Tab-separated table of C-alpha atoms in Angstrom:
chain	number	residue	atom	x	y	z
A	1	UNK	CA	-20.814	-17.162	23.378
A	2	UNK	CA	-23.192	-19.627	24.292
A	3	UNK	CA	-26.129	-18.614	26.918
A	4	UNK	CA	-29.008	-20.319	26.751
A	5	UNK	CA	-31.347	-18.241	28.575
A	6	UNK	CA	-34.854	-17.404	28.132
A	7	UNK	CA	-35.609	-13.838	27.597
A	8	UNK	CA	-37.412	-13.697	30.709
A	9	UNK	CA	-34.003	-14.182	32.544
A	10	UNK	CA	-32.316	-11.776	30.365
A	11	UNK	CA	-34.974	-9.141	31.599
A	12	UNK	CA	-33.930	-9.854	34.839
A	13	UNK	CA	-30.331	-9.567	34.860
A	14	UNK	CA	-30.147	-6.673	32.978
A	15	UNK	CA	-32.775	-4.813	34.562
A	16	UNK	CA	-35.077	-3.682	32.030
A	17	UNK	CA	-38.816	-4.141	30.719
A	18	UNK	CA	-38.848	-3.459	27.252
A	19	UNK	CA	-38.604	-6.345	24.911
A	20	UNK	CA	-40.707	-8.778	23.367
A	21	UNK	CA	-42.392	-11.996	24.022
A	22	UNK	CA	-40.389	-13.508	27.448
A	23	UNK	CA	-40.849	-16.835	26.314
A	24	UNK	CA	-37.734	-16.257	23.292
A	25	UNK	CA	-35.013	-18.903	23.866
A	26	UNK	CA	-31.654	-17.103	23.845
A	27	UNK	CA	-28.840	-19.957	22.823
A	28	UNK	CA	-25.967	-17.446	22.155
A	29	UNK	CA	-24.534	-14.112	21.877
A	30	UNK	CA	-23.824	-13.901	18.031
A	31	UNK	CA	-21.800	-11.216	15.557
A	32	UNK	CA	-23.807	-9.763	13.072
A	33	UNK	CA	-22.573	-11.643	9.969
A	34	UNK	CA	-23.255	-15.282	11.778
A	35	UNK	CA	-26.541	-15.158	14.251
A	36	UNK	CA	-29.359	-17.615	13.606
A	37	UNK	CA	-32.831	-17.606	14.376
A	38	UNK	CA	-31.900	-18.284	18.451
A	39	UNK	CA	-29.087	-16.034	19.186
A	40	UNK	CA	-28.834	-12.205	20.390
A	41	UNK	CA	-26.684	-9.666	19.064
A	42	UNK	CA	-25.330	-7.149	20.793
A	43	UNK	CA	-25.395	-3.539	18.685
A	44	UNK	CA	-23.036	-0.886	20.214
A	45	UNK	CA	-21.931	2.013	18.634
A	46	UNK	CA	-18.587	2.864	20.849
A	47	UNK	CA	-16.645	5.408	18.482
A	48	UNK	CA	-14.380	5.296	15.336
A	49	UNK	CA	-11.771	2.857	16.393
A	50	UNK	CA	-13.932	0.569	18.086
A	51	UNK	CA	-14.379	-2.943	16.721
A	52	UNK	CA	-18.272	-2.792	17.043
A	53	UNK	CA	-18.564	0.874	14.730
A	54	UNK	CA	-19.593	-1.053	11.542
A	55	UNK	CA	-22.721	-1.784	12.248
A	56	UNK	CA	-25.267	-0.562	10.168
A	57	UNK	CA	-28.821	-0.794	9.188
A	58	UNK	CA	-28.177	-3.017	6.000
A	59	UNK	CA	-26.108	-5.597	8.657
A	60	UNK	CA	-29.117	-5.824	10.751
A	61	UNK	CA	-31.283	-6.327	8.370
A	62	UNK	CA	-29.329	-8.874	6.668
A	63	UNK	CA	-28.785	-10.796	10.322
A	64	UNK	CA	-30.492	-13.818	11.069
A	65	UNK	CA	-30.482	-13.104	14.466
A	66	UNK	CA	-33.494	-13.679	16.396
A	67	UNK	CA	-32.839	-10.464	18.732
A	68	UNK	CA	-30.885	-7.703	19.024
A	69	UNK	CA	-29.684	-5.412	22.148
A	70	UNK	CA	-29.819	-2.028	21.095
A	71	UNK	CA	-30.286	1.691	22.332
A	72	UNK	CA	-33.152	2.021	19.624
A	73	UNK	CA	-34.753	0.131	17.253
A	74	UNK	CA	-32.674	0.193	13.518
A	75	UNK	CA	-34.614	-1.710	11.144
A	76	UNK	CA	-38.201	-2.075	11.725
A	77	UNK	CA	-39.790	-5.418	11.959
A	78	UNK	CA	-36.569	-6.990	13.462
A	79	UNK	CA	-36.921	-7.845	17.837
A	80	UNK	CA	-34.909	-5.668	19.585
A	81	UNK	CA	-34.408	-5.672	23.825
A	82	UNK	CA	-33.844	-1.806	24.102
A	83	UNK	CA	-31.451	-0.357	26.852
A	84	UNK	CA	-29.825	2.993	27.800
A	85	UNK	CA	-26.796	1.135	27.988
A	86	UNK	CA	-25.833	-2.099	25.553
A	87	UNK	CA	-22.220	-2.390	26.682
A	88	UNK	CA	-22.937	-2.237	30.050
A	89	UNK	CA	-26.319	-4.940	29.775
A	90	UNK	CA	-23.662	-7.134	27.758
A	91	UNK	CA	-21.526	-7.252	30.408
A	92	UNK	CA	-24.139	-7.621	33.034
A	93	UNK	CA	-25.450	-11.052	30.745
A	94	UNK	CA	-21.643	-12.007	30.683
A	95	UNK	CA	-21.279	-11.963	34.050
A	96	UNK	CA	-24.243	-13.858	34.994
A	97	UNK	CA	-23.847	-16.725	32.483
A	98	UNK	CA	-19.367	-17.039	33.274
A	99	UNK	CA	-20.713	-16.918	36.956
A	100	UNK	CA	-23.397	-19.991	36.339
A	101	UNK	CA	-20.623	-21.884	33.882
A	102	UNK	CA	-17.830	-21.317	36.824
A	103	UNK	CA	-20.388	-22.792	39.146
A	104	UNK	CA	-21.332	-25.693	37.169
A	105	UNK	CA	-17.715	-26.767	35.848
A	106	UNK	CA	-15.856	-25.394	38.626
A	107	UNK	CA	-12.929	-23.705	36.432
A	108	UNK	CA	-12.511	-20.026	34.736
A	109	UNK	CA	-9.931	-18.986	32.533
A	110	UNK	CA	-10.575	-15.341	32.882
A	111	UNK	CA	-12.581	-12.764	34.665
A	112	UNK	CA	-16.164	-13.193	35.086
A	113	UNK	CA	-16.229	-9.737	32.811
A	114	UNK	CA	-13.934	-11.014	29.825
A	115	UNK	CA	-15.789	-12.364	27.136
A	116	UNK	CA	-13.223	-15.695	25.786
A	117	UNK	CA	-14.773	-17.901	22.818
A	118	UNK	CA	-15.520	-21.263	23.341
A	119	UNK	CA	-13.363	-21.864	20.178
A	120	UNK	CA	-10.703	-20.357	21.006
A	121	UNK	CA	-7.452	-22.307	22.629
A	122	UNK	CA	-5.979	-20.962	26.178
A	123	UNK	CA	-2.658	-22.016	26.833
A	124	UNK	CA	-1.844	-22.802	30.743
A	125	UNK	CA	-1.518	-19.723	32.985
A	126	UNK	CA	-2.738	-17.508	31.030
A	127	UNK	CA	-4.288	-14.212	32.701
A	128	UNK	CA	-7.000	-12.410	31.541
A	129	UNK	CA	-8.423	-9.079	32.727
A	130	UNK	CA	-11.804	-8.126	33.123
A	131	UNK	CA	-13.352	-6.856	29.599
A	132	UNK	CA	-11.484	-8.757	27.516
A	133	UNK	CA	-12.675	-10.207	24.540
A	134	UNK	CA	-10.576	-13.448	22.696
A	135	UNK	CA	-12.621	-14.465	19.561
A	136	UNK	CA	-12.903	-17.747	17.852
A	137	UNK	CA	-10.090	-19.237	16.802
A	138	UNK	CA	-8.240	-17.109	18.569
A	139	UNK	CA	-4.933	-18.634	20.626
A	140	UNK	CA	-2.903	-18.099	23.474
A	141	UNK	CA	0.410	-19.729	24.293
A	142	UNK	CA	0.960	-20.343	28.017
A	143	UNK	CA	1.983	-17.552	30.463
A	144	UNK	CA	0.630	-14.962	29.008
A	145	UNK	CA	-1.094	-11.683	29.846
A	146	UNK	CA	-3.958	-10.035	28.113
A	147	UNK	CA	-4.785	-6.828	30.129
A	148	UNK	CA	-8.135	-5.293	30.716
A	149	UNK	CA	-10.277	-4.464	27.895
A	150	UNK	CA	-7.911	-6.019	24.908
A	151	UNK	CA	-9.430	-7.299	22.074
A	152	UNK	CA	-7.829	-10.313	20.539
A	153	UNK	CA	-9.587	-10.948	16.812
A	154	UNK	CA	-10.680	-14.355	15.291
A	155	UNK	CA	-7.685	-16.828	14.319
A	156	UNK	CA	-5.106	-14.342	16.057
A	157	UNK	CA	-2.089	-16.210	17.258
A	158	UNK	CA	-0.633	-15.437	20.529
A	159	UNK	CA	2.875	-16.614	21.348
A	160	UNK	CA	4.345	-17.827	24.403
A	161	UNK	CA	5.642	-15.825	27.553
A	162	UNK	CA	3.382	-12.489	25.808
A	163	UNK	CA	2.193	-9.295	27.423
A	164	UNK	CA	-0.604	-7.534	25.894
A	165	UNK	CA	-1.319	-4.398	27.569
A	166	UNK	CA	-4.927	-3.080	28.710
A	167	UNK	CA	-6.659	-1.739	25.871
A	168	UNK	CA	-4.920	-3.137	23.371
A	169	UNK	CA	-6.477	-4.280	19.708
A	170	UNK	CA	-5.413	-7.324	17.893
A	171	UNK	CA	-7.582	-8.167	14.945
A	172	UNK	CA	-8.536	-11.257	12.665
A	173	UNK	CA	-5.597	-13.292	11.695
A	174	UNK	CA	-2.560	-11.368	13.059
A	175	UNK	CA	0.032	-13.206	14.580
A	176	UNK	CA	2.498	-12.063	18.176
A	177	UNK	CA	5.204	-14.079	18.984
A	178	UNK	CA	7.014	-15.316	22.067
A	179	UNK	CA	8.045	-13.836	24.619
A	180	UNK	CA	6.576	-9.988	23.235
């Protein structure tokens, strides 16, 4: 997801004070496997069937990523912005930057809350619930649903006519068809 905020801002919206230098140039909100030098990645820990539970210290240190939000630091050396809470900052930064790109371009697909890739494809009249995620590649025909909290994987194909209900998991490369 692309942000392009300055860690200074990111202090701000999410409320907190510990992190390093403010003058960091966020560009997006990165997995794990594909950050680089100017993106943030966001390490949760949310339970065993939880997309986000495979993170571990080898991943981290592996990442490229320039920053990581975190509850504590995992691999020393590595810039982390350290919160209570990393769902709930994630969701704060979300907000904030769908807020400023509704703003700027005048149209939203989804709730200021869901989380939709920039390369991912959303048919006409599609809803989406707050807390959603849609990855890239991800598509959705028109006239679909996709309730609060689903997670739709990369390159999952979403029919026509479809209602996923809230809380929901689709992942990578699975296909639902029309009218389901």
């Amino acid at each position: 997801m692309q942000i392009d905020l300055q860690l200074s801002e990111i202090k701000r919206i999410i409320g907190t004070e510990l992190s390093p230098d403010d003058s960091f140039f966020v560009k997006k909100i990165s997995s794990l496997e594909n950050a680089q030098v100017d993106d943030l990645v966001v390490v949760m820990d949310k339970g065993e069937l939880d997309p986000f539970d495979a993170i571990s210290a080898e991943k981290v240190k592996a990442s490229n990523a320039g920053i990581f939000l975190a509850k504590e630091e995992i691999v020393p050396g590595k810039k982390y912005i350290l919160t209570q809470d990393p769902l709930k900052a994630f969701q704060k930064i979300v907000e904030f930057v769908e807020k400023k790109n509704c703003v700027q371009n005048s149209s939203c697909s989804g709730h200021v809350s869901s989380y939709i890739s920039d390369k991912a494809v959303i048919g006409k009249n599609v809803q989406v619930e707050p807390f959603a995620v849609v990855q890239d590649g991800a598509e959705i025909g028109e006239n679909s649903f996709i309730g609060v909290g689903v997670f739709i994987g990369r390159f999952v194909k979403v029919g026509t006519n479809v209602k996923i209900y809230p809380g929901v998991k689709i992942f990578d490369h699975c296909q639902i068809g029309d009218n389901s």
